[in-house]
Structure formats: C-alpha cells, structure tokens
Amino acid sequence: MAPKVCSSPFLKPFFLKTPIGVSSPRRQRRHTLPASEFRNLTPQDAISVFEIEREAFVSVSGECPLTLDEVLVFLSQCPELSLGWFEEGQLVAFIIGSGWGKEKLAQEAMTTHVPDSPTVHIHVLSVHRHCRQQGKGSVLLWRYLQYLRCLPGLHRALLICEEFLVPFYLKAGFKDKGTSAIAVGTLSFREMEYQLRGLAYARRNSGC
Ligand SMILES: CC(C)(COP(=O)(O)OP(=O)(O)OC[C@H]1O[C@@H](n2cnc3c(N)ncnc32)[C@H](O)[C@@H]1OP(=O)(O)O)[C@@H](O)C(=O)NCCC(=O)NCCS
C-alpha cells in the first residue's frame, strides 16, 4: 500500500520490501530489522549522519556542509525536513534541510532554520561510500521532494552545489539559478531551485 505522508508533519517510517521474518499480515511482530526503511531523522541519528558526511566531504574538500553540532541543531529544530534511508537498521543515505525565508540563499542560511517559511534549504544529501552510483542518491532525493510536496506551506527547495554536480540536480528536476552568493574558502557554488508547487499533475499522483 502507498505510504501516507500527509496526515502529520512527520514522515511515518515505511518499508521498501516486506521486512524479513514477516511472512503474513497476521504476523505483524518484527523479529529482524527492516530491509529498507525511509524516515525522518532524529538527534539520535546525528553520529551516523556525521560519519557519512565526514567521509564524503572532509577527504574531498576538507570541509563538511554541517558540523556535528549543526546536524544536532537541525535535527532538533526541524527533523520533519530531514529524510534518512536505512538498510537493516544502518543509515545508508540522508538529506538534511531547514527553512529559509529569502529569495536567494545567503551565508546565514548555512546555520539558520527559519520556521514556517515557504522555502526548504537542502543543506546536504549524502550517500554512504559503499552505496554510491547505485541510484540511491537519486531515489532518496526524489522521495524527499515528493514528501516536501505534501507538507503544507512549502513552495520550493533550494540548494547550492559545486559545478560538477549540476547535471545530477538538473536530472532531478532542479533549475540552475546561477552563481551562489555563498562561498566556502576558495570553493564557489551554483544555486539550484526546485519548484514544489504548480505541478498539479505530479501532486495529484503523489499520494498527498
Ligand atoms: C552526489 C551523491 C549524493 C550522488 O548519489 P549516488 O547514489 O552516488 O548517485 P546516483 O547513483 O543516484 O546517480 C549517479 C549520478 O550522479 C552523478 N554523480 C554522482 N557523483 C558524482 C561525482 N562525484 N561527480 C559527478 N557526477 C556525479 C552523476 O550524474 C551520476 O550519473 P552517471 O552514473 O550517469 O554518471 C553521492 O555520490 C554522494 O554522497 N557524494 C558525496 C557527497 C556529495 O557530494 N553530496 C552532494 C552535495 S550536498
């Protein structure tokens, strides 16, 4: 059955496959961890998040988009704007977002959550290094954007990325808005935008 994600601001966990050990609807008690589960993250997930993030970014650019403290802050302030993909209970990919109230992302967006705003700032999408190039980043991003569509009051998602990832986000439906005002050290970024509203057909078919 399709998951219902709109009845509360939080995403109810749902599974991609029947959890191992649950063979019939009458045997609901789960004895093993689900094969695949998507859910909002909590502060308890911060260490797993940061381990994936550190491996993904520190070795490449020396900088993480979010420090462990910032991960903890965002997962406390706006867990409903995060999404984790767990396999057998292990985090394999995640997205962390927060609210943002201005037209374009500015430096302060990196550390700020603006509640009840129409824009989600996607701070980070990261896939565990053992699971990359298998479609997981694209699938998680797609699920996240479908989920955001169902949250009331949200109109768009913004993110910044390095030039080499622009094709990845274009493929996911983002538009390139040009060079971002944000710079980290010598790194410059493109700002990418995804419209969550105005796609009536997509919304009608998204289960909202
Ligand atoms: C970027 C990332 C999220 C993509 O997730 P993924 O599961 O590996 O990607 P998918 O398998 O869904 O899609 C693969 C596509 O991603 C793009 N891509 C992924 N990594 C890339 C890289 N290092 N350089 C260029 N393109 C890349 C390509 O378009 C690729 O398509 P191709 O296979 O046709 O070349 C993942 O590689 C990752 O976590 N990287 C480290 C952290 C990061 O850079 N995050 C994004 C910025 S917040």
Short mmCIF file of C-alpha atoms and ligand atoms in Angstrom, two decimals:
data_model
loop_
_atom_site.label_atom_id
_atom_site.label_comp_id
_atom_site.label_asym_id
_atom_site.label_seq_id
_atom_site.Cartn_x
_atom_site.Cartn_y
_atom_site.Cartn_z
CA MET A 1 0.00 0.00 0.00
CA ALA A 2 1.26 3.51 -0.76
CA PRO A 3 2.61 5.29 2.33
CA LYS A 4 0.55 8.18 3.73
CA VAL A 5 2.83 11.06 4.49
CA CYS A 6 0.44 13.97 4.85
CA SER A 7 -1.55 13.31 7.99
CA SER A 8 1.17 14.72 10.29
CA PRO A 9 4.18 16.93 9.69
CA PHE A 10 6.40 13.91 10.31
CA LEU A 11 7.07 11.13 7.91
CA LYS A 12 5.85 7.81 9.20
CA PRO A 13 8.52 5.18 8.57
CA PHE A 14 7.74 2.94 5.65
CA PHE A 15 9.44 -0.03 4.09
CA LEU A 16 10.54 -0.79 0.58
CA LYS A 17 10.30 -4.53 1.00
CA THR A 18 8.44 -6.80 3.38
CA PRO A 19 10.63 -6.97 6.46
CA ILE A 20 12.43 -10.29 6.67
CA GLY A 21 10.62 -12.58 9.05
CA VAL A 22 7.18 -11.08 8.46
CA SER A 23 5.54 -13.52 6.13
CA SER A 24 1.87 -12.70 6.54
CA PRO A 25 -0.19 -9.67 7.57
CA ARG A 26 -1.32 -11.61 10.63
CA ARG A 27 2.26 -11.90 11.90
CA GLN A 28 2.94 -8.21 12.45
CA ARG A 29 5.64 -8.56 15.12
CA ARG A 30 9.01 -7.78 13.58
CA HIS A 31 11.89 -10.01 14.65
CA THR A 32 14.55 -8.53 12.43
CA LEU A 33 15.36 -5.03 11.23
CA PRO A 34 13.56 -3.88 8.08
CA ALA A 35 15.41 -4.45 4.83
CA SER A 36 14.81 -0.90 3.75
CA GLU A 37 13.18 1.99 5.57
CA PHE A 38 12.73 5.72 4.96
CA ARG A 39 12.07 8.01 7.89
CA ASN A 40 12.72 11.46 9.30
CA LEU A 41 15.97 11.65 11.23
CA THR A 42 16.23 12.40 14.95
CA PRO A 43 19.08 13.82 17.04
CA GLN A 44 19.93 10.19 17.89
CA ASP A 45 20.93 9.71 14.25
CA ALA A 46 23.40 12.61 14.31
CA ILE A 47 26.54 10.49 14.81
CA SER A 48 25.69 8.17 11.89
CA VAL A 49 24.88 11.20 9.74
CA PHE A 50 28.14 12.89 10.59
CA GLU A 51 30.21 9.76 9.92
CA ILE A 52 28.85 9.55 6.36
CA GLU A 53 29.21 13.28 5.87
CA ARG A 54 32.78 13.38 7.17
CA GLU A 55 33.89 10.60 4.86
CA ALA A 56 32.09 12.19 1.89
CA PHE A 57 33.38 15.72 2.28
CA VAL A 58 36.45 16.03 4.50
CA SER A 59 38.58 13.81 2.31
CA VAL A 60 37.45 15.73 -0.78
CA SER A 61 37.21 19.41 0.20
CA GLY A 62 38.36 19.41 3.83
CA GLU A 63 35.02 20.96 4.84
CA CYS A 64 31.68 19.42 5.84
CA PRO A 65 28.50 21.28 4.91
CA LEU A 66 27.35 20.76 8.52
CA THR A 67 29.37 20.28 11.70
CA LEU A 68 28.16 17.67 14.18
CA ASP A 69 26.72 20.46 16.34
CA GLU A 70 24.84 21.90 13.36
CA VAL A 71 23.49 18.45 12.47
CA LEU A 72 22.22 18.15 16.05
CA VAL A 73 20.64 21.61 15.93
CA PHE A 74 18.80 21.00 12.64
CA LEU A 75 17.65 17.52 13.66
CA SER A 76 16.28 19.06 16.86
CA GLN A 77 14.73 22.16 15.28
CA CYS A 78 13.30 20.75 12.05
CA PRO A 79 13.51 16.93 11.92
CA GLU A 80 10.49 16.96 9.57
CA LEU A 81 12.77 18.48 6.89
CA SER A 82 15.19 15.54 7.02
CA LEU A 83 14.98 12.09 5.49
CA GLY A 84 17.10 9.03 6.12
CA TRP A 85 17.35 5.76 4.21
CA PHE A 86 18.13 2.81 6.45
CA GLU A 87 19.03 -0.71 5.38
CA GLU A 88 18.94 -3.39 8.06
CA GLY A 89 18.88 -0.52 10.56
CA GLN A 90 22.02 1.15 9.17
CA LEU A 91 21.87 4.64 7.72
CA VAL A 92 22.94 4.47 4.07
CA ALA A 93 21.88 7.89 2.78
CA PHE A 94 20.33 11.05 4.14
CA ILE A 95 19.12 14.57 3.43
CA ILE A 96 19.03 17.42 5.93
CA GLY A 97 17.03 20.56 5.23
CA SER A 98 15.89 23.64 7.11
CA GLY A 99 13.52 26.53 6.49
CA TRP A 100 14.65 29.68 4.69
CA GLY A 101 12.72 32.92 4.14
CA LYS A 102 14.53 34.86 1.42
CA GLU A 103 14.58 34.62 -2.38
CA LYS A 104 18.22 33.50 -2.57
CA LEU A 105 20.44 31.61 -0.18
CA ALA A 106 22.83 33.76 1.81
CA GLN A 107 25.73 32.86 4.10
CA GLU A 108 23.48 32.92 7.17
CA ALA A 109 21.30 30.20 5.59
CA MET A 110 24.12 27.75 6.33
CA THR A 111 23.42 27.87 10.06
CA THR A 112 19.81 29.08 10.27
CA HIS A 113 16.39 27.47 10.39
CA VAL A 114 13.55 29.88 9.63
CA PRO A 115 10.32 28.22 10.83
CA ASP A 116 7.11 28.34 8.76
CA SER A 117 8.88 29.58 5.64
CA PRO A 118 7.90 28.61 2.08
CA THR A 119 11.42 27.52 1.12
CA VAL A 120 13.44 24.50 2.20
CA HIS A 121 17.18 24.85 2.12
CA ILE A 122 18.71 21.43 1.45
CA HIS A 123 21.99 21.55 3.32
CA VAL A 124 23.29 18.14 2.45
CA LEU A 125 22.49 14.98 0.50
CA SER A 126 24.97 12.23 1.10
CA VAL A 127 25.17 8.52 0.31
CA HIS A 128 27.43 6.10 2.17
CA ARG A 129 30.52 5.47 0.08
CA HIS A 130 29.72 1.73 -0.23
CA CYS A 131 26.34 2.55 -1.75
CA ARG A 132 27.13 5.25 -4.31
CA GLN A 133 26.45 5.01 -8.04
CA GLN A 134 23.55 2.61 -7.41
CA GLY A 135 20.78 5.13 -7.86
CA LYS A 136 20.27 5.70 -4.13
CA GLY A 137 21.06 9.44 -4.17
CA SER A 138 18.52 9.99 -6.98
CA VAL A 139 15.85 7.82 -5.34
CA LEU A 140 16.25 9.46 -1.94
CA LEU A 141 16.13 12.94 -3.46
CA TRP A 142 13.00 12.05 -5.44
CA ARG A 143 11.27 10.65 -2.37
CA TYR A 144 12.25 13.70 -0.34
CA LEU A 145 10.85 16.11 -2.93
CA GLN A 146 7.59 14.10 -3.13
CA TYR A 147 7.37 14.23 0.65
CA LEU A 148 8.00 18.01 0.76
CA ARG A 149 5.18 18.50 -1.71
CA CYS A 150 2.82 17.09 0.87
CA LEU A 151 3.93 19.44 3.65
CA PRO A 152 1.62 22.45 3.80
CA GLY A 153 3.02 25.90 3.00
CA LEU A 154 6.16 24.78 1.18
CA HIS A 155 6.73 26.14 -2.33
CA ARG A 156 10.27 25.35 -3.31
CA ALA A 157 13.59 23.79 -2.36
CA LEU A 158 16.96 25.47 -2.78
CA LEU A 159 20.47 24.12 -2.53
CA ILE A 160 23.99 25.00 -3.51
CA CYS A 161 26.35 22.58 -5.18
CA GLU A 162 29.66 22.52 -6.95
CA GLU A 163 29.67 22.74 -10.73
CA PHE A 164 30.28 19.02 -11.27
CA LEU A 165 27.01 18.08 -9.56
CA VAL A 166 24.82 20.45 -11.59
CA PRO A 167 23.87 17.68 -14.11
CA PHE A 168 22.83 15.41 -11.21
CA TYR A 169 20.40 18.03 -9.87
CA LEU A 170 19.17 19.06 -13.32
CA LYS A 171 18.25 15.41 -13.90
CA ALA A 172 16.27 15.51 -10.65
CA GLY A 173 14.23 18.49 -11.90
CA PHE A 174 16.14 21.40 -10.38
CA LYS A 175 16.87 24.63 -12.30
CA ASP A 176 20.25 26.31 -12.28
CA LYS A 177 19.83 29.82 -10.82
CA GLY A 178 23.43 30.87 -11.38
CA THR A 179 26.40 31.50 -9.13
CA SER A 180 25.57 31.46 -5.43
CA ALA A 181 26.44 34.33 -3.12
CA ILE A 182 27.82 31.70 -0.75
CA ALA A 183 31.49 30.74 -0.85
CA VAL A 184 33.41 28.44 1.44
CA GLY A 185 37.12 29.18 1.33
CA THR A 186 38.07 29.05 -2.33
CA LEU A 187 35.03 26.93 -3.28
CA SER A 188 32.27 28.57 -5.29
CA PHE A 189 28.80 27.11 -5.86
CA ARG A 190 25.77 27.12 -8.14
CA GLU A 191 22.37 27.77 -6.65
CA MET A 192 19.73 25.23 -7.70
CA GLU A 193 15.96 25.56 -7.30
CA TYR A 194 13.14 23.01 -7.35
CA GLN A 195 9.51 24.18 -7.54
CA LEU A 196 7.25 22.14 -5.28
CA ARG A 197 4.05 23.88 -6.29
CA GLY A 198 2.44 24.36 -9.66
CA LEU A 199 2.87 20.73 -10.69
CA ALA A 200 -0.79 19.83 -10.33
CA TYR A 201 -0.43 16.54 -12.18
CA ALA A 202 2.51 15.43 -10.11
CA ARG A 203 0.70 16.38 -6.89
CA ARG A 204 -2.46 14.56 -7.91
CA ASN A 205 -0.38 11.43 -8.33
CA SER A 206 1.91 11.79 -5.33
CA GLY A 207 -0.48 10.43 -2.70
CA CYS A 208 -0.90 13.80 -0.91
C1 LIG B 1 26.38 13.01 -5.04
C2 LIG B 1 25.73 11.79 -4.45
C3 LIG B 1 24.71 12.21 -3.42
C4 LIG B 1 25.01 11.04 -5.58
O1 LIG B 1 24.42 9.88 -5.07
P1 LIG B 1 24.62 8.48 -5.81
O2 LIG B 1 23.73 7.50 -5.14
O3 LIG B 1 26.06 8.13 -5.88
O4 LIG B 1 24.11 8.87 -7.27
P2 LIG B 1 23.14 8.06 -8.23
O5 LIG B 1 23.63 6.67 -8.35
O6 LIG B 1 21.73 8.27 -7.82
O7 LIG B 1 23.32 8.87 -9.57
C5 LIG B 1 24.55 8.81 -10.25
C6 LIG B 1 24.73 10.12 -10.94
O8 LIG B 1 25.17 11.09 -10.00
C7 LIG B 1 26.08 11.98 -10.58
N1 LIG B 1 27.29 11.96 -9.76
C8 LIG B 1 27.44 11.31 -8.59
N2 LIG B 1 28.66 11.54 -8.07
C9 LIG B 1 29.28 12.36 -8.94
C10 LIG B 1 30.55 12.98 -8.96
N3 LIG B 1 31.45 12.78 -7.96
N4 LIG B 1 30.85 13.75 -10.00
C11 LIG B 1 29.96 13.96 -11.00
N5 LIG B 1 28.75 13.42 -11.02
C12 LIG B 1 28.41 12.63 -10.01
C13 LIG B 1 26.27 11.54 -11.99
O9 LIG B 1 25.36 12.33 -12.76
C14 LIG B 1 25.79 10.10 -12.00
O10 LIG B 1 25.23 9.76 -13.21
P3 LIG B 1 26.02 8.72 -14.16
O11 LIG B 1 26.09 7.45 -13.37
O12 LIG B 1 25.14 8.67 -15.33
O13 LIG B 1 27.36 9.34 -14.38
C15 LIG B 1 26.77 10.82 -3.80
O14 LIG B 1 27.71 10.45 -4.78
C16 LIG B 1 27.48 11.39 -2.59
O15 LIG B 1 27.03 11.21 -1.46
N6 LIG B 1 28.61 12.07 -2.83
C17 LIG B 1 29.38 12.67 -1.75
C18 LIG B 1 28.64 13.81 -1.07
C19 LIG B 1 28.15 14.88 -2.04
O16 LIG B 1 28.91 15.35 -2.89
N7 LIG B 1 26.87 15.29 -1.89
C20 LIG B 1 26.24 16.29 -2.74
C21 LIG B 1 26.42 17.68 -2.26
S1 LIG B 1 25.45 18.08 -0.81
#
